[in-house]
């Protein structure tokens, strides 16, 4: 796991860039989440990711831990690809409306990580990165169908009507100020990046 990667990085004098998650937060406070805010996971997944962060911090000073959220791309399985699939198969869908966060386009995240590496800066530590904005899963689904031109009825439902294996934070919008100021990088708005992804998936 993360500990072994940290130890191996130390052995080879390498700087480690580790991707973590908004799941390390409880998400019960409606306020932008900063890197030094108390992390209290409410799922096993979030707990294991937080333990991984701690292992890296304790064993490798030269690290960047990048927390991200609601990750999607044209690759592998994710919410955007699932919505496009279900939207083509069904007349209506029920989507959670009371979890608020920010989608992150995988291509943008990869670019941000590359920017960190190429910056040559040594301000190691934890950083938050997602696209800009804040929406619910319901909003996200509606945007996916609007951009793709998919005709489907979308019904908003509370989390209680759609339990998942890993309990998600109710509010996990992260403050990206530290990342933007340190690396002097503009972060794309979530809908602009979603348009790019859907264009690649549908052409």
Short mmCIF file of C-alpha atoms in Angstrom, two decimals:
data_model
loop_
_atom_site.label_atom_id
_atom_site.label_comp_id
_atom_site.label_asym_id
_atom_site.label_seq_id
_atom_site.Cartn_x
_atom_site.Cartn_y
_atom_site.Cartn_z
CA UNK A 1 0.00 0.00 0.00
CA UNK A 2 0.95 3.63 0.52
CA UNK A 3 3.51 2.76 3.21
CA UNK A 4 5.48 0.50 0.88
CA UNK A 5 5.42 3.11 -1.87
CA UNK A 6 6.65 5.76 0.58
CA UNK A 7 9.49 3.54 1.80
CA UNK A 8 10.49 2.66 -1.76
CA UNK A 9 10.43 6.35 -2.72
CA UNK A 10 12.68 7.12 0.24
CA UNK A 11 15.11 4.38 -0.77
CA UNK A 12 15.46 5.85 -4.26
CA UNK A 13 15.38 9.51 -3.12
CA UNK A 14 12.21 10.03 -5.13
CA UNK A 15 9.45 12.57 -4.59
CA UNK A 16 6.06 10.90 -4.21
CA UNK A 17 2.80 12.25 -5.63
CA UNK A 18 -0.06 10.35 -4.00
CA UNK A 19 -3.73 10.74 -4.97
CA UNK A 20 -6.18 10.71 -2.06
CA UNK A 21 -9.86 11.53 -1.70
CA UNK A 22 -12.57 13.73 -0.24
CA UNK A 23 -13.76 10.58 1.58
CA UNK A 24 -11.30 11.40 4.37
CA UNK A 25 -13.80 14.03 5.56
CA UNK A 26 -17.02 13.49 7.45
CA UNK A 27 -18.81 16.09 5.35
CA UNK A 28 -21.31 17.25 7.96
CA UNK A 29 -20.33 20.94 7.81
CA UNK A 30 -21.32 23.09 4.83
CA UNK A 31 -18.07 24.96 4.34
CA UNK A 32 -15.11 24.72 1.98
CA UNK A 33 -12.76 21.98 3.17
CA UNK A 34 -9.17 23.06 3.73
CA UNK A 35 -6.12 20.80 3.81
CA UNK A 36 -5.64 21.20 7.57
CA UNK A 37 -9.30 20.66 8.50
CA UNK A 38 -9.98 17.70 10.76
CA UNK A 39 -10.27 14.49 8.72
CA UNK A 40 -12.86 12.11 10.14
CA UNK A 41 -13.82 9.43 7.60
CA UNK A 42 -17.28 7.85 7.77
CA UNK A 43 -16.42 4.84 5.60
CA UNK A 44 -13.80 2.09 5.57
CA UNK A 45 -12.60 3.37 2.20
CA UNK A 46 -12.07 6.86 3.61
CA UNK A 47 -10.32 5.45 6.68
CA UNK A 48 -7.87 3.40 4.61
CA UNK A 49 -7.08 6.42 2.43
CA UNK A 50 -6.45 8.56 5.52
CA UNK A 51 -4.21 5.88 7.00
CA UNK A 52 -2.29 5.88 3.72
CA UNK A 53 -1.81 9.64 4.02
CA UNK A 54 -0.50 9.25 7.57
CA UNK A 55 1.93 6.51 6.50
CA UNK A 56 3.36 8.75 3.78
CA UNK A 57 3.65 11.81 6.04
CA UNK A 58 5.39 9.78 8.76
CA UNK A 59 7.95 8.17 6.45
CA UNK A 60 8.63 10.49 3.52
CA UNK A 61 8.99 14.27 3.89
CA UNK A 62 9.25 14.73 0.10
CA UNK A 63 5.61 14.09 -0.77
CA UNK A 64 2.62 15.69 -2.39
CA UNK A 65 -0.73 14.27 -1.32
CA UNK A 66 -3.41 15.42 -3.75
CA UNK A 67 -6.98 14.97 -2.53
CA UNK A 68 -9.56 14.93 -5.27
CA UNK A 69 -13.29 14.22 -5.63
CA UNK A 70 -15.94 12.79 -7.94
CA UNK A 71 -13.36 11.63 -10.47
CA UNK A 72 -14.46 10.82 -14.02
CA UNK A 73 -13.02 10.59 -17.54
CA UNK A 74 -13.55 8.88 -20.86
CA UNK A 75 -11.58 5.94 -19.45
CA UNK A 76 -12.71 3.11 -17.12
CA UNK A 77 -16.03 3.05 -15.28
CA UNK A 78 -17.34 6.24 -13.70
CA UNK A 79 -20.50 8.28 -13.11
CA UNK A 80 -20.46 10.07 -16.47
CA UNK A 81 -20.13 6.88 -18.51
CA UNK A 82 -22.76 5.15 -16.38
CA UNK A 83 -25.23 8.01 -16.87
CA UNK A 84 -24.72 7.98 -20.63
CA UNK A 85 -25.30 4.23 -20.67
CA UNK A 86 -28.39 4.29 -18.43
CA UNK A 87 -29.77 7.36 -20.16
CA UNK A 88 -29.75 5.49 -23.46
CA UNK A 89 -31.45 2.45 -21.92
CA UNK A 90 -34.10 3.91 -19.61
CA UNK A 91 -36.91 6.44 -19.66
CA UNK A 92 -36.23 7.77 -16.16
CA UNK A 93 -33.53 7.74 -13.49
CA UNK A 94 -33.47 8.57 -9.78
CA UNK A 95 -30.33 10.43 -8.68
CA UNK A 96 -29.19 11.58 -5.23
CA UNK A 97 -29.74 15.30 -4.68
CA UNK A 98 -28.49 15.89 -1.11
CA UNK A 99 -24.78 15.15 -1.53
CA UNK A 100 -22.82 18.22 -2.63
CA UNK A 101 -19.33 18.10 -4.09
CA UNK A 102 -17.27 18.89 -7.17
CA UNK A 103 -16.62 16.67 -10.19
CA UNK A 104 -13.01 16.27 -11.30
CA UNK A 105 -12.09 15.46 -14.89
CA UNK A 106 -9.28 12.91 -14.82
CA UNK A 107 -7.44 14.67 -17.65
CA UNK A 108 -7.40 17.88 -15.59
CA UNK A 109 -6.13 16.02 -12.52
CA UNK A 110 -3.37 14.37 -14.56
CA UNK A 111 -2.39 17.78 -15.90
CA UNK A 112 -2.34 19.24 -12.40
CA UNK A 113 -0.07 16.45 -11.16
CA UNK A 114 2.25 17.02 -14.12
CA UNK A 115 2.31 20.73 -13.28
CA UNK A 116 3.31 19.90 -9.69
CA UNK A 117 6.16 17.71 -10.89
CA UNK A 118 7.39 20.16 -13.52
CA UNK A 119 7.19 23.16 -11.17
CA UNK A 120 10.34 22.06 -9.37
CA UNK A 121 8.90 23.48 -6.16
CA UNK A 122 9.56 21.82 -2.82
CA UNK A 123 6.51 22.99 -0.89
CA UNK A 124 5.57 19.44 0.00
CA UNK A 125 2.39 18.48 1.80
CA UNK A 126 -1.33 18.00 1.24
CA UNK A 127 -3.16 19.80 -1.56
CA UNK A 128 -6.78 19.83 -2.69
CA UNK A 129 -7.61 19.60 -6.38
CA UNK A 130 -10.94 19.29 -8.14
CA UNK A 131 -12.61 21.31 -10.85
CA UNK A 132 -14.28 24.58 -9.81
CA UNK A 133 -17.88 24.78 -8.65
CA UNK A 134 -20.24 22.85 -6.38
CA UNK A 135 -23.17 20.65 -7.40
CA UNK A 136 -25.20 17.61 -6.37
CA UNK A 137 -25.14 14.24 -8.14
CA UNK A 138 -28.60 15.16 -9.44
CA UNK A 139 -27.22 18.39 -10.93
CA UNK A 140 -24.33 16.43 -12.40
CA UNK A 141 -26.63 13.91 -14.06
CA UNK A 142 -28.86 16.66 -15.47
CA UNK A 143 -25.81 18.38 -16.96
CA UNK A 144 -24.57 15.13 -18.52
CA UNK A 145 -27.90 14.58 -20.25
CA UNK A 146 -28.21 18.22 -21.28
CA UNK A 147 -24.74 18.32 -22.84
CA UNK A 148 -25.09 14.94 -24.55
CA UNK A 149 -28.62 15.65 -25.79
CA UNK A 150 -30.00 12.59 -24.01
CA UNK A 151 -33.76 12.64 -23.40
CA UNK A 152 -34.45 11.10 -20.00
CA UNK A 153 -36.49 12.07 -16.94
CA UNK A 154 -34.28 12.62 -13.88
CA UNK A 155 -35.90 12.43 -10.44
CA UNK A 156 -34.09 13.81 -7.37
CA UNK A 157 -33.97 11.50 -4.34
CA UNK A 158 -32.34 11.70 -0.89
CA UNK A 159 -29.34 9.57 0.06
CA UNK A 160 -31.59 7.46 2.28
CA UNK A 161 -33.30 6.06 -0.82
CA UNK A 162 -30.04 4.93 -2.43
CA UNK A 163 -27.61 3.34 0.04
CA UNK A 164 -24.10 2.61 -1.25
CA UNK A 165 -21.27 0.35 -0.07
CA UNK A 166 -19.12 3.31 0.97
CA UNK A 167 -20.92 6.06 2.87
CA UNK A 168 -20.23 9.35 1.11
CA UNK A 169 -19.77 12.75 2.76
CA UNK A 170 -22.87 14.96 2.49
CA UNK A 171 -20.72 18.01 1.68
CA UNK A 172 -17.20 17.67 0.30
CA UNK A 173 -16.42 20.81 -1.68
CA UNK A 174 -12.70 21.39 -1.25
CA UNK A 175 -10.85 24.70 -1.01
CA UNK A 176 -8.23 24.78 -3.79
CA UNK A 177 -6.62 28.09 -2.82
CA UNK A 178 -3.40 26.50 -1.59
CA UNK A 179 -2.92 24.58 -4.84
CA UNK A 180 -3.69 27.57 -7.06
CA UNK A 181 -1.48 29.97 -5.12
CA UNK A 182 1.46 27.57 -4.76
CA UNK A 183 1.60 26.40 -8.36
CA UNK A 184 0.02 29.48 -9.98
CA UNK A 185 -2.42 27.38 -11.98
CA UNK A 186 -5.98 28.14 -13.05
CA UNK A 187 -8.50 25.38 -12.36
CA UNK A 188 -11.20 24.69 -15.00
CA UNK A 189 -14.91 25.00 -14.16
CA UNK A 190 -16.60 21.60 -13.82
CA UNK A 191 -19.08 22.07 -16.67
CA UNK A 192 -16.40 23.19 -19.15
CA UNK A 193 -14.42 20.03 -18.45
CA UNK A 194 -17.53 17.86 -18.61
CA UNK A 195 -18.25 19.20 -22.10
CA UNK A 196 -14.75 18.15 -23.22
CA UNK A 197 -15.17 14.66 -21.81
CA UNK A 198 -18.61 14.07 -23.29
CA UNK A 199 -17.40 15.36 -26.65
CA UNK A 200 -14.69 12.69 -26.61
CA UNK A 201 -17.15 10.00 -25.53
CA UNK A 202 -19.77 10.80 -28.16
CA UNK A 203 -17.68 11.58 -31.26
#
